[in-house]
Coordinates of C-alpha atoms in Angstrom, one line a residue:
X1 CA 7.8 19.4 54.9
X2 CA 5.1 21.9 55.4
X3 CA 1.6 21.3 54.3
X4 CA -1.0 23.8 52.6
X5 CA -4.5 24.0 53.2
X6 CA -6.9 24.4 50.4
X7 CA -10.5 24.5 51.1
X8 CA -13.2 21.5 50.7
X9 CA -14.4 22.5 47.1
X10 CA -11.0 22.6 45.9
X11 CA -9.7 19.4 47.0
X12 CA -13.0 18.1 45.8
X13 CA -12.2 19.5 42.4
X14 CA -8.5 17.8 42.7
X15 CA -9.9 14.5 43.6
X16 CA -12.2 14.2 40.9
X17 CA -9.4 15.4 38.1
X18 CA -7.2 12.9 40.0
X19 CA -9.7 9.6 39.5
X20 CA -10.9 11.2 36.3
X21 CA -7.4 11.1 34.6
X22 CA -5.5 8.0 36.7
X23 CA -3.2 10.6 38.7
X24 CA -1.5 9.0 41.3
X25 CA -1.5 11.7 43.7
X26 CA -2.9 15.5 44.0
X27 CA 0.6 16.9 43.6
X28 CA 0.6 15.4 40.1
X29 CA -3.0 16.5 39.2
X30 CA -1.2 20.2 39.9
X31 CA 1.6 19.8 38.2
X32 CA -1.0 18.6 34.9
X33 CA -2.8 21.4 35.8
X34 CA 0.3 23.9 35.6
X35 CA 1.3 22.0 32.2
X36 CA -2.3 22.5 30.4
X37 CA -1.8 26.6 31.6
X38 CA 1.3 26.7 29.9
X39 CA 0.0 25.2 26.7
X40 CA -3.0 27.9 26.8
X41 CA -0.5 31.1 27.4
X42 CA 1.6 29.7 24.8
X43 CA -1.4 29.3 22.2
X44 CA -2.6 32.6 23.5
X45 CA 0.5 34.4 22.2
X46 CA 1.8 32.4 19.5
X47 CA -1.8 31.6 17.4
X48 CA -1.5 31.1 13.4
X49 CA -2.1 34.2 11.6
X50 CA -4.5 33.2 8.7
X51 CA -1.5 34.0 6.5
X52 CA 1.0 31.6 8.4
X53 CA -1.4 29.0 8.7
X54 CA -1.6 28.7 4.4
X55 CA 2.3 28.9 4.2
X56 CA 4.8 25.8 4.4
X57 CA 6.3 25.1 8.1
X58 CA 9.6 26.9 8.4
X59 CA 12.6 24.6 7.1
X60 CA 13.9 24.7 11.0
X61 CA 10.9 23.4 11.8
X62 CA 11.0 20.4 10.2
X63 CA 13.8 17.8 10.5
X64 CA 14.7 17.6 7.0
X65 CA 14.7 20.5 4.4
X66 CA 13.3 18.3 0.8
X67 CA 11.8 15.8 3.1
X68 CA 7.9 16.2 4.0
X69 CA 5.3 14.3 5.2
X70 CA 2.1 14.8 2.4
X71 CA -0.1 16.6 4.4
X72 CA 2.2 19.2 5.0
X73 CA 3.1 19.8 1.3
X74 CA 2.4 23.4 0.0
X75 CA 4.9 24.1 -2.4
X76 CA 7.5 21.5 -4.1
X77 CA 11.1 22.7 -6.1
X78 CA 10.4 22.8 -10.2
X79 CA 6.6 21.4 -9.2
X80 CA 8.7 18.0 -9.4
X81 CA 7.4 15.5 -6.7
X82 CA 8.9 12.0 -5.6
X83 CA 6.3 10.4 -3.1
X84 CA 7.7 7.3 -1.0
X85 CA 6.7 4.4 1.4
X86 CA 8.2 5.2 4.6
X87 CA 8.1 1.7 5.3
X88 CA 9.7 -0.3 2.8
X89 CA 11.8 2.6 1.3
X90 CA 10.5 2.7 -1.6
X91 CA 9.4 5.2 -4.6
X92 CA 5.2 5.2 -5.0
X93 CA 4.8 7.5 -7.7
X94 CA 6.7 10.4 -9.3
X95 CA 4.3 13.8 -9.9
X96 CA 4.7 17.0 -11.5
X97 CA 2.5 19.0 -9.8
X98 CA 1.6 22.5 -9.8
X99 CA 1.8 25.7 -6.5
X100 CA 0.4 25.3 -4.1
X101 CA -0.3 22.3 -3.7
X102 CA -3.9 21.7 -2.3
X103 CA -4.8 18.0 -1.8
X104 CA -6.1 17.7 1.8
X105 CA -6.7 14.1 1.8
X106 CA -4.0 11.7 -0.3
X107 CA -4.4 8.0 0.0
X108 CA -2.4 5.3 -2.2
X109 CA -0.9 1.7 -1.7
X110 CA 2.2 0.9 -1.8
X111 CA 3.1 -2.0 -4.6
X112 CA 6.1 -3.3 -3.1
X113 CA 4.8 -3.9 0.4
X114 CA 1.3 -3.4 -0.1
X115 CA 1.0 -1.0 2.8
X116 CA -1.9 1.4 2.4
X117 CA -0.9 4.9 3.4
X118 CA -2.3 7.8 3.7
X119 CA -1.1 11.9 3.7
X120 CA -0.3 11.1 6.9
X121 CA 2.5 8.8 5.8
X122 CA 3.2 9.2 2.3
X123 CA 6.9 11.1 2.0
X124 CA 7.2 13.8 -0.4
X125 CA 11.0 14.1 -1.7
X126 CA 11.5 17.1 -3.9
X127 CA 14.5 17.6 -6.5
X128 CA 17.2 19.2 -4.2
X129 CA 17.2 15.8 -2.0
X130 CA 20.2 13.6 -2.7
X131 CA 18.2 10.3 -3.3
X132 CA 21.0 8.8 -4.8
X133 CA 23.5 9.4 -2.1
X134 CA 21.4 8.1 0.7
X135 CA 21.0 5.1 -1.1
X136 CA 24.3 4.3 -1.7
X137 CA 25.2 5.5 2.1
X138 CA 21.9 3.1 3.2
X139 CA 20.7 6.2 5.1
X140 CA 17.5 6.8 3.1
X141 CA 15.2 4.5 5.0
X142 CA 16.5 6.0 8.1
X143 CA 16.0 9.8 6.9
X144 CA 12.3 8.3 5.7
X145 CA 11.2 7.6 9.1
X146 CA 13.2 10.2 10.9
X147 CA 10.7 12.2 8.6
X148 CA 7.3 10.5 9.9
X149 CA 7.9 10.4 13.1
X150 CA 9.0 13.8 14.3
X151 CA 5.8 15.1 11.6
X152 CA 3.6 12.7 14.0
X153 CA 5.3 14.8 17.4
X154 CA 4.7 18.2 15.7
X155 CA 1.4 17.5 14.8
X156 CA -0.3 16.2 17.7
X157 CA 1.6 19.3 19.6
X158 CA 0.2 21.6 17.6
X159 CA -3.5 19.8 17.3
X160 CA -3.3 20.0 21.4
X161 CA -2.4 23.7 21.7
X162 CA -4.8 24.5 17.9
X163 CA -7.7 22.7 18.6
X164 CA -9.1 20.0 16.4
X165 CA -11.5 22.2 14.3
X166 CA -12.7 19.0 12.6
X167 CA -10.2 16.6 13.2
X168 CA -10.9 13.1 15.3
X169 CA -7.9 13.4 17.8
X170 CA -8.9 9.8 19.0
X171 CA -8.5 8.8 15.8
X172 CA -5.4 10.6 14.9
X173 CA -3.4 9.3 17.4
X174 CA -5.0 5.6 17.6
X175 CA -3.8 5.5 13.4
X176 CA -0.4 7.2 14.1
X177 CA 0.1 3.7 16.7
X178 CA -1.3 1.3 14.0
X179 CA 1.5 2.9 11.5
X180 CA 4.3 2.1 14.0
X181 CA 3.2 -1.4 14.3
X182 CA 2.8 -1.9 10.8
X183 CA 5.8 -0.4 10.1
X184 CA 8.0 -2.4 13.4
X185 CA 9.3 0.5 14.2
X186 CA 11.4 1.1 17.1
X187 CA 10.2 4.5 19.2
X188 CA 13.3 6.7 19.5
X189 CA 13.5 7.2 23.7
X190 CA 13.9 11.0 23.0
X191 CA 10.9 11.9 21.3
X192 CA 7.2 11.6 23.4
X193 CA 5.4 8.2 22.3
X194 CA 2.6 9.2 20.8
X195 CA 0.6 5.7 21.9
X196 CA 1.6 2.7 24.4
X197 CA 2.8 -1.3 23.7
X198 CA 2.1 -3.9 26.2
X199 CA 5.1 -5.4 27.8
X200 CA 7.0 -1.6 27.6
X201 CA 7.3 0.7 30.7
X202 CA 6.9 4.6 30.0
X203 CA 7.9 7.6 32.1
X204 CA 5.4 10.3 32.6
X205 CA 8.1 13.3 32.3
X206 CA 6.5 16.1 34.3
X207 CA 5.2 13.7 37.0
X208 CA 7.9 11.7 37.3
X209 CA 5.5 8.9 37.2
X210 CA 6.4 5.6 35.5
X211 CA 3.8 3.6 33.9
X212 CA 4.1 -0.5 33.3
X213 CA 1.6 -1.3 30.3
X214 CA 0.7 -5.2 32.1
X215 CA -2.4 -5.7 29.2
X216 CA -4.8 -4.8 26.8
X217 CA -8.3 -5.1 28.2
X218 CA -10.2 -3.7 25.0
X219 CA -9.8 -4.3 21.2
X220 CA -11.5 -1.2 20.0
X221 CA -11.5 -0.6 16.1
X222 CA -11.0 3.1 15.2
X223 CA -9.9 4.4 19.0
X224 CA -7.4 4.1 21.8
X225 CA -8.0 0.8 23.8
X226 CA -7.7 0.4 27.6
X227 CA -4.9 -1.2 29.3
X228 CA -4.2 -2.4 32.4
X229 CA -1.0 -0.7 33.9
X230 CA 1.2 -0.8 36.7
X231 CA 2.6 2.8 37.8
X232 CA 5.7 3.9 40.2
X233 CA 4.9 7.1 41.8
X234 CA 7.5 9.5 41.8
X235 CA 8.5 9.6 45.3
X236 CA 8.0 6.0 45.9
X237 CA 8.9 2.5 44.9
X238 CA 5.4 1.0 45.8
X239 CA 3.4 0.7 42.4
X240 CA -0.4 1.0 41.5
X241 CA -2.4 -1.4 39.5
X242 CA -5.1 0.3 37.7
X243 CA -7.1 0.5 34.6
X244 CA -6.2 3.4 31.6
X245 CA -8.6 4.2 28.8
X246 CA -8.4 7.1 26.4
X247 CA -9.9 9.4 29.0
X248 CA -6.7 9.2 31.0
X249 CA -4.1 8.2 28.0
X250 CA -4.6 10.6 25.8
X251 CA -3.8 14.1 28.0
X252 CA -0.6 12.2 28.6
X253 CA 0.1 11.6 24.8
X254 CA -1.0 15.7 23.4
X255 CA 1.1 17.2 26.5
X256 CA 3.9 15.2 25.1
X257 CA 5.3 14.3 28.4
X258 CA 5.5 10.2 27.8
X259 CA 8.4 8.8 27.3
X260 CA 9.9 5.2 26.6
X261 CA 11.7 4.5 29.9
X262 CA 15.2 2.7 29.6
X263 CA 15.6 -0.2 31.3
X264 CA 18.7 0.0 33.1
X265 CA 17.5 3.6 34.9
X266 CA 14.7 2.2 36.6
X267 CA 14.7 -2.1 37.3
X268 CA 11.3 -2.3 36.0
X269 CA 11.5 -4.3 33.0
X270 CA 10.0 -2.8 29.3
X271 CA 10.2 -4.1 26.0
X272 CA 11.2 -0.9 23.1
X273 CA 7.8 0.5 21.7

């Protein structure tokens, strides 16, 4: 294969992003690099309009129609509100309320399982849901955290191509983990994780790269930890043991590139997030 030569200050510049961020090779630290451009051009050309950024998210934006995650509640049917636990399935508290809706921080416990929950969390079902239907299908809990989780995907997408304005994206994504694990939920191997488990093996999408979390070598309160992992480069089956913090984890988790790695496609064993 040919080669291409790139002066000294570049291939400084490469090695540096490459120990900076735990690549495993220069060819990956490009292809991050061409990933991160494609996120600028595409905030570049799609950006909020002040008006757009007030309204509701589109309904084929969301998966669910009367389904929504607090935080991104505007406007609710008849100013009728149901709010439930995405973790136990259950109603919280029924609202009338009035348009729009403009409650940017919502926090409440939940009294069956005790769970506190914030707008983050908190499910919003308006009237034209059929509550009763899922219920007696046994699809509600299902269509509850079907709800949360792809709110978690769309939001750290957009908070990577937005900007944070004010908004802790350490601690955004560190609380989105704690919910899964306090809610034992299983990560659906299509959607990007949006933290790592020990004992579970992760593909890194556009590098090809796959990433074996071995142990947790920090308990940090309020932020990622580090964690020792084990990664397959793409082109190779010889693997790398090295150390990840949130300096190297969390590019990985706003590009939305990590993925739960099934088992039986690569003989490294994982555990489901």
């Amino acid at each position: 294969m040919a080669t291409i030569r790139i002066r000294d200050w570049t291939k400084e510049q490469l090695e540096e992003i490459q120990e900076t961020e735990s690549h495993s090779s220069h060819d990956s630290v490009i292809k991050s690099l061409l990933k991160d451009h494609e996120l600028a051009q595409f905030a570049h050309t799609a950006a909020p309009t002040e008006e757009s950024t007030e309204s509701e998210p589109a309904a084929d934006e969301k998966a669910f129609d009367d389904l929504t995650v607090f935080d991104e509640l505007t406007t609710v049917d008849n100013e009728v509100l149901f709010l439930w636990c995405p973790n136990c399935g259950k109603e919280m508290a029924h609202l009338s309320v009035e348009n729009p809706i403009n409650i940017p921080v919502y926090e409440m416990e939940c009294q069956r399982c005790l769970t506190h929950l914030d707008h983050h969390a908190i499910v919003g079902i308006e009237i034209g849901y059929p509550i009763e239907k899922r219920l007696v299908e046994n699809t509600l809990q299902d269509d509850l955290k079907a709800c949360v989780i792809d709110y978690w995907d769309r939001k750290l997408e957009r908070l990577a191509i937005e900007g944070p304005e004010d908004t802790d994206l350490d601690h955004h994504v560190w609380q989105f983990g704690q919910y899964v694990r306090d809610f034992n939920w299983d990560w659906p191997s299509e959607v990007p994780v949006i933290g790592v488990e020990i004992g579970t093996t992760y593909r890194d999408e556009i590098t090809g790269d796959v990433l074996e979390v071995l142990e947790c070598v920090t308990e940090n309160r309020n932020e990622l930890d580090t964690y020792r992992i084990k990664r397959y480069g793409s082109d190779t089956e010889e693997s790398e043991t090295e150390i990840m913090g949130k300096e190297s984890l969390m590019p990985l988790l706003l590009r939305r590139s990590l993925f739960v790695e099934e088992n039986e496609e690569t003989g490294h064993s994982g555990d489901s997030a």
